[in-house]
Coordinates of C-alpha atoms in Angstrom, one line a residue:
Chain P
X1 CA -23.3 -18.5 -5.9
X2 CA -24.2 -18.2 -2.4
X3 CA -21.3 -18.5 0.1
X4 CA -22.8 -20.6 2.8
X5 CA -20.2 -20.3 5.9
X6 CA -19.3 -23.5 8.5
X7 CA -19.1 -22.1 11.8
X8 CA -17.6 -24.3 14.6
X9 CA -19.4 -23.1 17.7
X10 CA -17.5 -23.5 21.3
X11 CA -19.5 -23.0 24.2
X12 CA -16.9 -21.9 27.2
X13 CA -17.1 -22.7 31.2
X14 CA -13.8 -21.1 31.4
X15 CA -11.3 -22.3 31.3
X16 CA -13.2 -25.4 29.5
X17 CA -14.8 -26.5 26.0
X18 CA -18.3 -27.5 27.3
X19 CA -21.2 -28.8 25.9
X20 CA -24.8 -29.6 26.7
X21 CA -28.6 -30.3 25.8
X22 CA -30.6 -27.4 25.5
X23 CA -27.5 -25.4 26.7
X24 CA -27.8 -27.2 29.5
X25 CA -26.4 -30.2 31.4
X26 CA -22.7 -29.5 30.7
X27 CA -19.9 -31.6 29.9
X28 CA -16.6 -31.2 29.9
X29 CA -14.5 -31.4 27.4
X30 CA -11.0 -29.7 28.3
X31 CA -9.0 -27.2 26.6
X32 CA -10.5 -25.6 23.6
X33 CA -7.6 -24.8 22.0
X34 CA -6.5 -28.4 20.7
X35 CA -10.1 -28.5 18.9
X36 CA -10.4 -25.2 17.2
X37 CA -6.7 -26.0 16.1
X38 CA -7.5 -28.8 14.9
X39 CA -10.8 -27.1 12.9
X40 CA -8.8 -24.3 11.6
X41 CA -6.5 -27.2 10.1
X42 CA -9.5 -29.2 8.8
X43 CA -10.0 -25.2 7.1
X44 CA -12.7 -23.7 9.1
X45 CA -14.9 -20.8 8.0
X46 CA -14.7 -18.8 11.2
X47 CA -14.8 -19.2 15.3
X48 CA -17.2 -18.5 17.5
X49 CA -16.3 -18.7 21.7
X50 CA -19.6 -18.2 23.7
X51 CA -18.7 -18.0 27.4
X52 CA -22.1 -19.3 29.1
X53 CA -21.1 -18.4 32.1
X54 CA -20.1 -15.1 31.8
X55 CA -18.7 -14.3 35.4
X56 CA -17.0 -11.0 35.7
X57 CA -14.4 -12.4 37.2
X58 CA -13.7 -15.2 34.5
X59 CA -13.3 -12.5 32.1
X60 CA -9.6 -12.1 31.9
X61 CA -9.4 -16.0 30.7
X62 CA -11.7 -15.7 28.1
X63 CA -9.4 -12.7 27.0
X64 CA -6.5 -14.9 27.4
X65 CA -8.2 -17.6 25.8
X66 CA -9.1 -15.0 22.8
X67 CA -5.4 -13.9 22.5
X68 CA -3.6 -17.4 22.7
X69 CA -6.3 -18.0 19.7
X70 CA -6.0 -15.5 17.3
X71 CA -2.0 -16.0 17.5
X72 CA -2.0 -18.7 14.7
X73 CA -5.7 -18.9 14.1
X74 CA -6.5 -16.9 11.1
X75 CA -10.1 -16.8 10.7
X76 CA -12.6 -14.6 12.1
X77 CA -13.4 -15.2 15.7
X78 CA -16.5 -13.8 17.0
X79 CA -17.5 -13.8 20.8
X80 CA -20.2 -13.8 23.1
X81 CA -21.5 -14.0 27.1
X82 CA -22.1 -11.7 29.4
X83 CA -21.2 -8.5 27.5
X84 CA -22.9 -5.7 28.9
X85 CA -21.4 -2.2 27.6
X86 CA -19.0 -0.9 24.8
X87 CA -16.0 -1.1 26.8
X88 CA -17.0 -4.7 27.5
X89 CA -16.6 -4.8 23.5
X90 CA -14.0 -2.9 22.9
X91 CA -11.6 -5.3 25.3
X92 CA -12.8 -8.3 23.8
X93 CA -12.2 -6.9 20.3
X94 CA -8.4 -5.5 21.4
X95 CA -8.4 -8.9 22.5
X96 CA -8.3 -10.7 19.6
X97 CA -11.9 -10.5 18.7
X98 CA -13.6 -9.5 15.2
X99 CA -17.1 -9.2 16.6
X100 CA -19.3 -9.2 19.5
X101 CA -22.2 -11.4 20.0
X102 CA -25.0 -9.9 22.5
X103 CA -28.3 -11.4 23.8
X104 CA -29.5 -10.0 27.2
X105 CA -28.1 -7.1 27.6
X106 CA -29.4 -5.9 24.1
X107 CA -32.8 -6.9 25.3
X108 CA -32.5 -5.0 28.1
X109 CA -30.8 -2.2 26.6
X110 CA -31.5 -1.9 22.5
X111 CA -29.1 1.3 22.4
X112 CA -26.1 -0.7 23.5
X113 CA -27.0 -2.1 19.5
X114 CA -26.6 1.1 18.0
X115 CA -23.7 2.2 20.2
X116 CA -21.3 -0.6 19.4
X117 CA -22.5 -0.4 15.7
X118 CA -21.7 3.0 15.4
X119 CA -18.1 2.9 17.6
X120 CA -17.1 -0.7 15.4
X121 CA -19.2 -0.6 12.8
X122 CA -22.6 -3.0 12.1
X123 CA -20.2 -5.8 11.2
X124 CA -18.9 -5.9 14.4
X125 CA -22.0 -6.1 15.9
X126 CA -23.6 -9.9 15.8
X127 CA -26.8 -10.4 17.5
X128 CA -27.1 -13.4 19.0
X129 CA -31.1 -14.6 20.1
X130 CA -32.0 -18.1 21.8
X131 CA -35.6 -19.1 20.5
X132 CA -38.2 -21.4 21.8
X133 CA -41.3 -22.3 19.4
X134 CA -44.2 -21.0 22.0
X135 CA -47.5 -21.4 19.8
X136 CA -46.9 -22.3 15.8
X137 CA -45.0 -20.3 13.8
X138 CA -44.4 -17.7 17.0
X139 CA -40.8 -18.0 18.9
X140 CA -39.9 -16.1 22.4
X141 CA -36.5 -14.6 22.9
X142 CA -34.7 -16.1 26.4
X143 CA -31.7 -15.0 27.9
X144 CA -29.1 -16.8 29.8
X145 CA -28.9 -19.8 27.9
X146 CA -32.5 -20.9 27.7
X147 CA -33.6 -20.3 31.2
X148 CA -35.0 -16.7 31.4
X149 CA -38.3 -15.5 29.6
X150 CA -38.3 -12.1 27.7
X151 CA -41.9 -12.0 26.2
X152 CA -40.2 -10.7 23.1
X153 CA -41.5 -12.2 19.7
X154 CA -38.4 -13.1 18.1
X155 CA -39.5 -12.0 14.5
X156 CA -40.6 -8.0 15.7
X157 CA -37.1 -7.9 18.3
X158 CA -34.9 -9.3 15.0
X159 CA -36.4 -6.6 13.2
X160 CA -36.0 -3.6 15.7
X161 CA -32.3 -4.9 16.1
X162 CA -31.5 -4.8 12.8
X163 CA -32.7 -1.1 12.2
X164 CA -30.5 -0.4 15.3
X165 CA -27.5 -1.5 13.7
X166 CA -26.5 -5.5 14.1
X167 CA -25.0 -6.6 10.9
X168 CA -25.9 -10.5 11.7
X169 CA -27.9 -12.3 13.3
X170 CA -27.2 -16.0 15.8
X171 CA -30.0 -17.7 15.5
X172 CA -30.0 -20.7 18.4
X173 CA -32.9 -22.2 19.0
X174 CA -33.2 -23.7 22.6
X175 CA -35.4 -26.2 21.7
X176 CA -33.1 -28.4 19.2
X177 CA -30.0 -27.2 20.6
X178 CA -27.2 -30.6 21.7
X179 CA -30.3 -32.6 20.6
X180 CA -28.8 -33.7 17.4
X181 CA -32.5 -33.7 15.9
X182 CA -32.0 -31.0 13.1
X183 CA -32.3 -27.4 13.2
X184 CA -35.3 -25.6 13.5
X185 CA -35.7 -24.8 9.8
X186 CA -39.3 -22.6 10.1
X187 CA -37.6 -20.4 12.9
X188 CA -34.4 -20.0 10.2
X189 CA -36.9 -19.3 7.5
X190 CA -38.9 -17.2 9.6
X191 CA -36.5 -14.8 10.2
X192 CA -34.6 -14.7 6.9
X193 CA -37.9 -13.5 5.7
X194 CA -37.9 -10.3 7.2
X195 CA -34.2 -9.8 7.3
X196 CA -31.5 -8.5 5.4
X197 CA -28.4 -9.4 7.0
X198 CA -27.0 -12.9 7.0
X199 CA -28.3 -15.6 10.0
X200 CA -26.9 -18.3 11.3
X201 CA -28.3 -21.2 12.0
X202 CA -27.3 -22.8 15.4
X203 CA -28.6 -26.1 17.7
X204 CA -29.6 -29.5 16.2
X205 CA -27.0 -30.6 13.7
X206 CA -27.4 -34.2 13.3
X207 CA -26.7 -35.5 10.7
X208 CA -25.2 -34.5 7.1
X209 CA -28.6 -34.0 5.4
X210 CA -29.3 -31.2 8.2
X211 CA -26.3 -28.9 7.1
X212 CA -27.8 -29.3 3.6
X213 CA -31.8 -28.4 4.8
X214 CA -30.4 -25.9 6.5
X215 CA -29.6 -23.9 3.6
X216 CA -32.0 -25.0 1.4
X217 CA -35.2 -25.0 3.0
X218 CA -34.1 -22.6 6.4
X219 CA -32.3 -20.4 3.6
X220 CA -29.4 -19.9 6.0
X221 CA -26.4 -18.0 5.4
X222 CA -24.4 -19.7 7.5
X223 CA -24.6 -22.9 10.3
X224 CA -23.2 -23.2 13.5
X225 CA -22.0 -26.5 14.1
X226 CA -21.2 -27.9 18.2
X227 CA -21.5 -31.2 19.1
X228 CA -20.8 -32.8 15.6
X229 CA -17.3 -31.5 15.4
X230 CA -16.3 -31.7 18.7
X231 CA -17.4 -35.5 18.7
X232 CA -15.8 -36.1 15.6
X233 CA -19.2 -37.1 14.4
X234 CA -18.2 -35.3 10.6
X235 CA -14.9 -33.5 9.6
X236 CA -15.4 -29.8 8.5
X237 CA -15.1 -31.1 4.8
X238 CA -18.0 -33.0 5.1
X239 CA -20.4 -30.4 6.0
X240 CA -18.6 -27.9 3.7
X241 CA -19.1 -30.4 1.2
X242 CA -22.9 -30.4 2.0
X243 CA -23.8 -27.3 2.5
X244 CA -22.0 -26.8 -1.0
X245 CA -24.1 -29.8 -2.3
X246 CA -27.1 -27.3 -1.0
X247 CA -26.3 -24.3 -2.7
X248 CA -25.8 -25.8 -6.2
X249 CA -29.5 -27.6 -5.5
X250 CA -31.1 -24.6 -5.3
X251 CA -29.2 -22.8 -7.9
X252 CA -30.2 -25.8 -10.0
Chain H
X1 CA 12.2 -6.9 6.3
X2 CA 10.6 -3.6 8.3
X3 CA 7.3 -3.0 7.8
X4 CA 5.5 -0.2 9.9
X5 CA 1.2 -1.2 11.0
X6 CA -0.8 2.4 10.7
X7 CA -2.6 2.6 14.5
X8 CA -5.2 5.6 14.0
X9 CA -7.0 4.0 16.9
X10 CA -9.7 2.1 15.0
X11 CA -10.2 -1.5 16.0
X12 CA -7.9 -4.2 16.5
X13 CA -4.4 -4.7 15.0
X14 CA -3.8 -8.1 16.9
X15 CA -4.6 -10.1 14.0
X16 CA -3.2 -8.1 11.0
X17 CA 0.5 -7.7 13.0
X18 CA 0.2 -11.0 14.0
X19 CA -0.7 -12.4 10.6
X20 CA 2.7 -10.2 9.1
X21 CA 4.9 -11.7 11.6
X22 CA 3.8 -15.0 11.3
X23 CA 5.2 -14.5 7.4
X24 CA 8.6 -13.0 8.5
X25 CA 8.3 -9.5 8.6
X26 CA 9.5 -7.5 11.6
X27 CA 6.6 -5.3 12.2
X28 CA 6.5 -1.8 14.2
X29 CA 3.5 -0.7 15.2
X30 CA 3.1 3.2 14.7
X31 CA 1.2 5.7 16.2
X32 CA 3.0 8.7 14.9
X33 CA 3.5 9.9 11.2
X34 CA 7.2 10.1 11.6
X35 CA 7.6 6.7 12.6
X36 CA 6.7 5.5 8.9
X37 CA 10.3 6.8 7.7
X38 CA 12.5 4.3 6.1
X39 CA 9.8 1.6 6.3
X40 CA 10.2 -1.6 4.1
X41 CA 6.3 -1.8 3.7
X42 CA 3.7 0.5 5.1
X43 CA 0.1 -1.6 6.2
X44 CA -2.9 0.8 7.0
X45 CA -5.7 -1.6 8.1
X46 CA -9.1 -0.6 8.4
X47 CA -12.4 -1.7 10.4
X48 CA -15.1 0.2 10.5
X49 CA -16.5 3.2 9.2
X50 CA -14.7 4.8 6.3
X51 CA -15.9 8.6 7.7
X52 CA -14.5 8.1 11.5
X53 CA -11.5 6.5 9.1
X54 CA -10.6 9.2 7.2
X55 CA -11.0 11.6 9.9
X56 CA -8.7 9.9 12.2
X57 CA -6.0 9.7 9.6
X58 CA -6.1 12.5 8.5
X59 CA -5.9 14.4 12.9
X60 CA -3.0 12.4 12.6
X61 CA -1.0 13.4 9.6
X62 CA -0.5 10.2 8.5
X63 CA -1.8 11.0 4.9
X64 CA 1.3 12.9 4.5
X65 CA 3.2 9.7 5.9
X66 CA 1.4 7.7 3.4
X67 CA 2.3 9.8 0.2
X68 CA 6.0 10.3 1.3
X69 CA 5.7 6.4 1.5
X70 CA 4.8 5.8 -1.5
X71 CA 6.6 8.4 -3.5
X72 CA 10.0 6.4 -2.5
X73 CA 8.7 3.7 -4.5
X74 CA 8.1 0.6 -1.5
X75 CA 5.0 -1.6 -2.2
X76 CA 2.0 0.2 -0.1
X77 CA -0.8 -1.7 1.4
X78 CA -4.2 -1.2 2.5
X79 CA -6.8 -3.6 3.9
X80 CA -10.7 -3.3 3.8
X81 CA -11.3 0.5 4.5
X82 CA -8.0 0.9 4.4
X83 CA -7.7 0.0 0.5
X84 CA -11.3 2.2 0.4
X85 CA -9.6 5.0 1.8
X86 CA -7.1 5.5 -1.5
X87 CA -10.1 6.3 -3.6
X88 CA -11.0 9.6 -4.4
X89 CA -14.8 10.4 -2.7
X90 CA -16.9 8.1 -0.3
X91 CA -20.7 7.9 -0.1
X92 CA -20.9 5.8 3.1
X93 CA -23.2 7.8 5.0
X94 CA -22.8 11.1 3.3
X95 CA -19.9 11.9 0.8
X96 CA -16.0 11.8 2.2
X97 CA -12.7 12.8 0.5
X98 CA -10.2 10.2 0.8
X99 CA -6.5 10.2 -0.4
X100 CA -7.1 10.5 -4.4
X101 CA -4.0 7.9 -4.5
X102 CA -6.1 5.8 -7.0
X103 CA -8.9 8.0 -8.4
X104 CA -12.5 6.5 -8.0
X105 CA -15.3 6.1 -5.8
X106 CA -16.8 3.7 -2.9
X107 CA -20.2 2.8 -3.1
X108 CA -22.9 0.6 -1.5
X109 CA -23.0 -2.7 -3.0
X110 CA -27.1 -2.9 -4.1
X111 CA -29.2 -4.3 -1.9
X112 CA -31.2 -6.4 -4.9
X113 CA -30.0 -8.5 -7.5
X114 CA -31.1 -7.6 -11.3
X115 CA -33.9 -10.4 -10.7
X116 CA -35.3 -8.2 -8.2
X117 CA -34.3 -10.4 -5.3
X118 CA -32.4 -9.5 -1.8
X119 CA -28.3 -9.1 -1.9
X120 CA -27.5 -9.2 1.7
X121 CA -25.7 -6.8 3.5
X122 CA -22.8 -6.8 5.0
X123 CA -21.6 -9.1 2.2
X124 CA -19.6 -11.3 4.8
X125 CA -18.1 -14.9 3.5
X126 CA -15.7 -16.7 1.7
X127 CA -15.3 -16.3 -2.2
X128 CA -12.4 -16.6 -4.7
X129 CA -11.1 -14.3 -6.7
X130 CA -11.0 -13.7 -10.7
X131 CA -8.0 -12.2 -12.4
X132 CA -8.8 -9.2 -14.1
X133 CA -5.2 -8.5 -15.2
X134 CA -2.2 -11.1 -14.9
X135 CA -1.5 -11.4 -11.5
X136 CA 2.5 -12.4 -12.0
X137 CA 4.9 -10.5 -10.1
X138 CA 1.8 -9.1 -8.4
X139 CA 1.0 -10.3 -4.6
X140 CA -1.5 -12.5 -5.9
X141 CA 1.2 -14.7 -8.2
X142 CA 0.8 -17.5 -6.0
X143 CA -3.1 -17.2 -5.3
X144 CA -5.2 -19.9 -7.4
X145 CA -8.7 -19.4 -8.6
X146 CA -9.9 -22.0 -6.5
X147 CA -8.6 -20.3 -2.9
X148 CA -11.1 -18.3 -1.2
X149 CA -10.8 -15.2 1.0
X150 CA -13.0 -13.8 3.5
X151 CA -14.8 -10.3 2.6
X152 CA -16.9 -8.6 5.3
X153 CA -18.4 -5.2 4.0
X154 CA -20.9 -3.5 3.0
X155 CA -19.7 -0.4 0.7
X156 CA -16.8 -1.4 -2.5
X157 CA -14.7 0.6 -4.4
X158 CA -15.0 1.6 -7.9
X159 CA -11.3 2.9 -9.3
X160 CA -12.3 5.3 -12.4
X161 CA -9.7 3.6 -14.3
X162 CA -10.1 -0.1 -15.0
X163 CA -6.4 -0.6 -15.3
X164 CA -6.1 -0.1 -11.4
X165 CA -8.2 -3.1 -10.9
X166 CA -5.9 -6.6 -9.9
X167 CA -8.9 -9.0 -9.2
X168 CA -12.8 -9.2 -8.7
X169 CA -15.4 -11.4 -6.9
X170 CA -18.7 -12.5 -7.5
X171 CA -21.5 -11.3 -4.9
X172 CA -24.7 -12.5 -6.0
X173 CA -24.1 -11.2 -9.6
X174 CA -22.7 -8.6 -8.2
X175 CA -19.0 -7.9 -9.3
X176 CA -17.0 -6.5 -6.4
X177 CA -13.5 -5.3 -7.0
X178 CA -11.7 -7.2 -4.7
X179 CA -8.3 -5.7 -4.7
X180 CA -6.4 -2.7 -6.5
X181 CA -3.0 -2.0 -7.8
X182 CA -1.7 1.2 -9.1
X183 CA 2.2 1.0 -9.2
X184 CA 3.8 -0.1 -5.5
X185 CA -0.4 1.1 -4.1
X186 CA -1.8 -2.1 -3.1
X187 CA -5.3 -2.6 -1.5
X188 CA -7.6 -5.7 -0.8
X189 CA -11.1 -5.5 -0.5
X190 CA -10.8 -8.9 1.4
X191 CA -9.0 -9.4 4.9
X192 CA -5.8 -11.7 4.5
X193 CA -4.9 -11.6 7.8
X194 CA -8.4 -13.5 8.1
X195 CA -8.4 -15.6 5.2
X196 CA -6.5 -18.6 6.4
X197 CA -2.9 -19.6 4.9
X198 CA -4.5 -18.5 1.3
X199 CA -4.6 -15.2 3.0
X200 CA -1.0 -15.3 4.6
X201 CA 0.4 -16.8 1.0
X202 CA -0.6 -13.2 0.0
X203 CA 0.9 -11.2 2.9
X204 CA 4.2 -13.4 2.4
X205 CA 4.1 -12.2 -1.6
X206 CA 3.6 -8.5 -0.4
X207 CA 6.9 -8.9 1.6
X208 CA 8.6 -10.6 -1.4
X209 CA 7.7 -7.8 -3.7

């Protein structure tokens, strides 16, 4: 059977769990550690920090932030924001890290893809794209959280960056993201379909019946879930539970 | 309880020492082959690569820290590329000796299933394990069929001799040998130090062995 991963996503203003609509509008919520202690408790399938502000000189918190973490957290912890270069990696991943998660500067730089896939290895090496639907079934790749235009497709630049090296792929899609409408399951699909590495799904979790569409019809590997755990909207069992309820669906 | 972490300089440690510690042992971290003497335990983690691996263990003589290890007799463990690294020949990306300490190969895991469809890779997510000899007295006494560990890989080791095999996961139809045992050489396909408290239920039964 299909392992279909629960991912509790924490967007960072350091030193602060945020979170927003269309990764933007941000709202405080306070220290992150207290919630992703809490989801490692409620059995969590992995972490993922994603600094969105990504100031060079916030960096040292979001190391520290890293390090407190993986001192009784024992699940993967991936992280992402503002990483420009394989030293940039390789101090997040000393840090506590088990992989990167790069947007921009990939886009700006596809080597920087093979580089930190061949110094880590490809599992090391997430990438991490924020679509919007342009015209139908076409997405554009942004940067910096939704704001900046790329005129990349997002179905040729997740194919280029997967013969680079990335081992998986962060599929956000700006237009459902905080909006608690559902994910974007033709994007999901979309991309799975030319793919070979897992994707996860991230932005729009509503509701229970969206973990579960998520997998079968946006044939995701894994989904990231924000606002709905850190409102206590569901528990993690809940949305393990459906995205279990999923699998055996489509099995059936 | 001393157990001495293998640093050949590839990718983090912070999780694996912490993950020991957190079940009692009192770790050293080592960066020389010498340092391994008198160890309780000997860990050699592994992220990565298994040719950049092999060749770093090897500029660093700890292959000859590793057998002296294990001829004593103390229980011996290797994580991910670590455990890959006991096999005999690797054909990540070309072919590789490793340490012949359990004699078999590491291969690709197929990128299709027999019904023709696509088997992902890196195989990354949580799956339980299957027993595929009795697991008492091993590390695994305590594991249940119903815990699940977190694999991330893309390569898997075959051991030549199905007696060196302690448990096996299901990838799609795919059966991945999920960690070894020959004698006190213990490997896990799987990372424990990443697998929540079924994964640290494990570590604590390697330092109980």
């Amino acid at each position: 059977m299909r392992d279909v991963r629960v991912i509790a996503r924490l967007d960072i203003k350091s030193p602060n769990l945020i979170k927003g609509i269309r990764l933007e509008g941000l709202r405080k919520l306070g220290d992150p550690q207290p919630f992703v202690e809490s989801y490692y408790a409620q059995g969590i399938d992995e972490i993922c920090y994603m600094d969105i502000v990504a100031s060079l000189y916030d960096r040292n918190s979001l190391e520290d932030l890293l390090r407190k973490t993986a001192e009784n957290i024992f699940v993967p912890l991936t992280v992402g924001g503002g990483i420009r270069t394989v030293e940039n990696a390789a101090t997040l991943l000393q840090s506590g890290a088990d992989k990167v998660a790069i947007n921009t500067a990939a886009i700006r730089n596809p080597d920087l893809i093979r580089q930190i896939s061949e110094r880590f290895g490809s599992q090391c090496m997430v990438l991490s794209i924020e679509a919007k639907s342009t015209t139908l079934g076409k997405w554009t790749a942004f940067t910096d959280n939704g704001r900046e235009h790329t005129n990349r497709d997002v179905i040729e630049w997740v194919q280029e960056a997967v013969e680079l090296g990335v081992g998986e792929i962060l599929l956000t899609s700006v237009d459902q993201e905080g909006t608690q409408k559902g994910f974007d399951l033709e994007l999901c699909r979309a991309v799975t379909n030319v793919v070979e590495v897992p994707v996860i799904l991230s932005g729009g979790l509503g509701s229970l019946d969206d973990a579960k569409v998520a997998v079968s019809h946006g044939k995701a590997d894994a989904i990231a879930v924000a606002h709905a755990l850190h409102y206590n909207k569901f528990t993690v069992a809940q949305l393990k539970n459906a995205v279990k309820g999923a699998q055996s669906e489509s099995a059936a | 309880m001393n157990l001495s972490l293998i640093d050949y300089g590839t990718g983090n440690l912070f999780s694996v020492r912490r993950a020991l510690e957190v079940c009692g042992a009192n770790i050293k971290v080592i960066h020389h082959p010498s340092e391994a003497k008198n160890s309780d335990r000997l860990v050699v983690p592994g992220v990565g690569a298994f040719g950049s691996c092999i060749t770093e263990l090897h500029r660093l003589h700890f292959n000859e820290a590793i057998a002296e290890h294990i001829a004593t007799g103390r229980p011996f463990l290797g994580i991910c590329v670590g455990m890959q690294m006991l096999m005999t020949t690797s054909y990540e990306f070309g072919q590789h000796s490793g340490l012949n300490l359990i004699p078999g190969i590491v291969t690709e895991i197929p990128n299709r299933t027999d019904a023709g469809e696509v088997r992902k890779r890196p195989h990354i997510g949580w799956t339980s394990l299957s027993e595929s000899q009795p697991w008492t007295k091993t590390m695994l006494s305590q594991t249940t069929k119903d815990d699940r560990f977190y694999f991330v890989h893309s390569f898997s080791v075959i051991p030549d001799n199905p007696a060196h095999i302690l448990a096996t996961t299901d990838y799609d139809g795919y059966e991945i040998v999920a960690a070894v045992k020959r004698d006190n050489i213990l490997g896990t396909q799987f990372h424990p130090e990443k697998s929540g408290p079924a994964g640290l239920t494990i570590l604590k039964q390697f330092l109980s062995l």
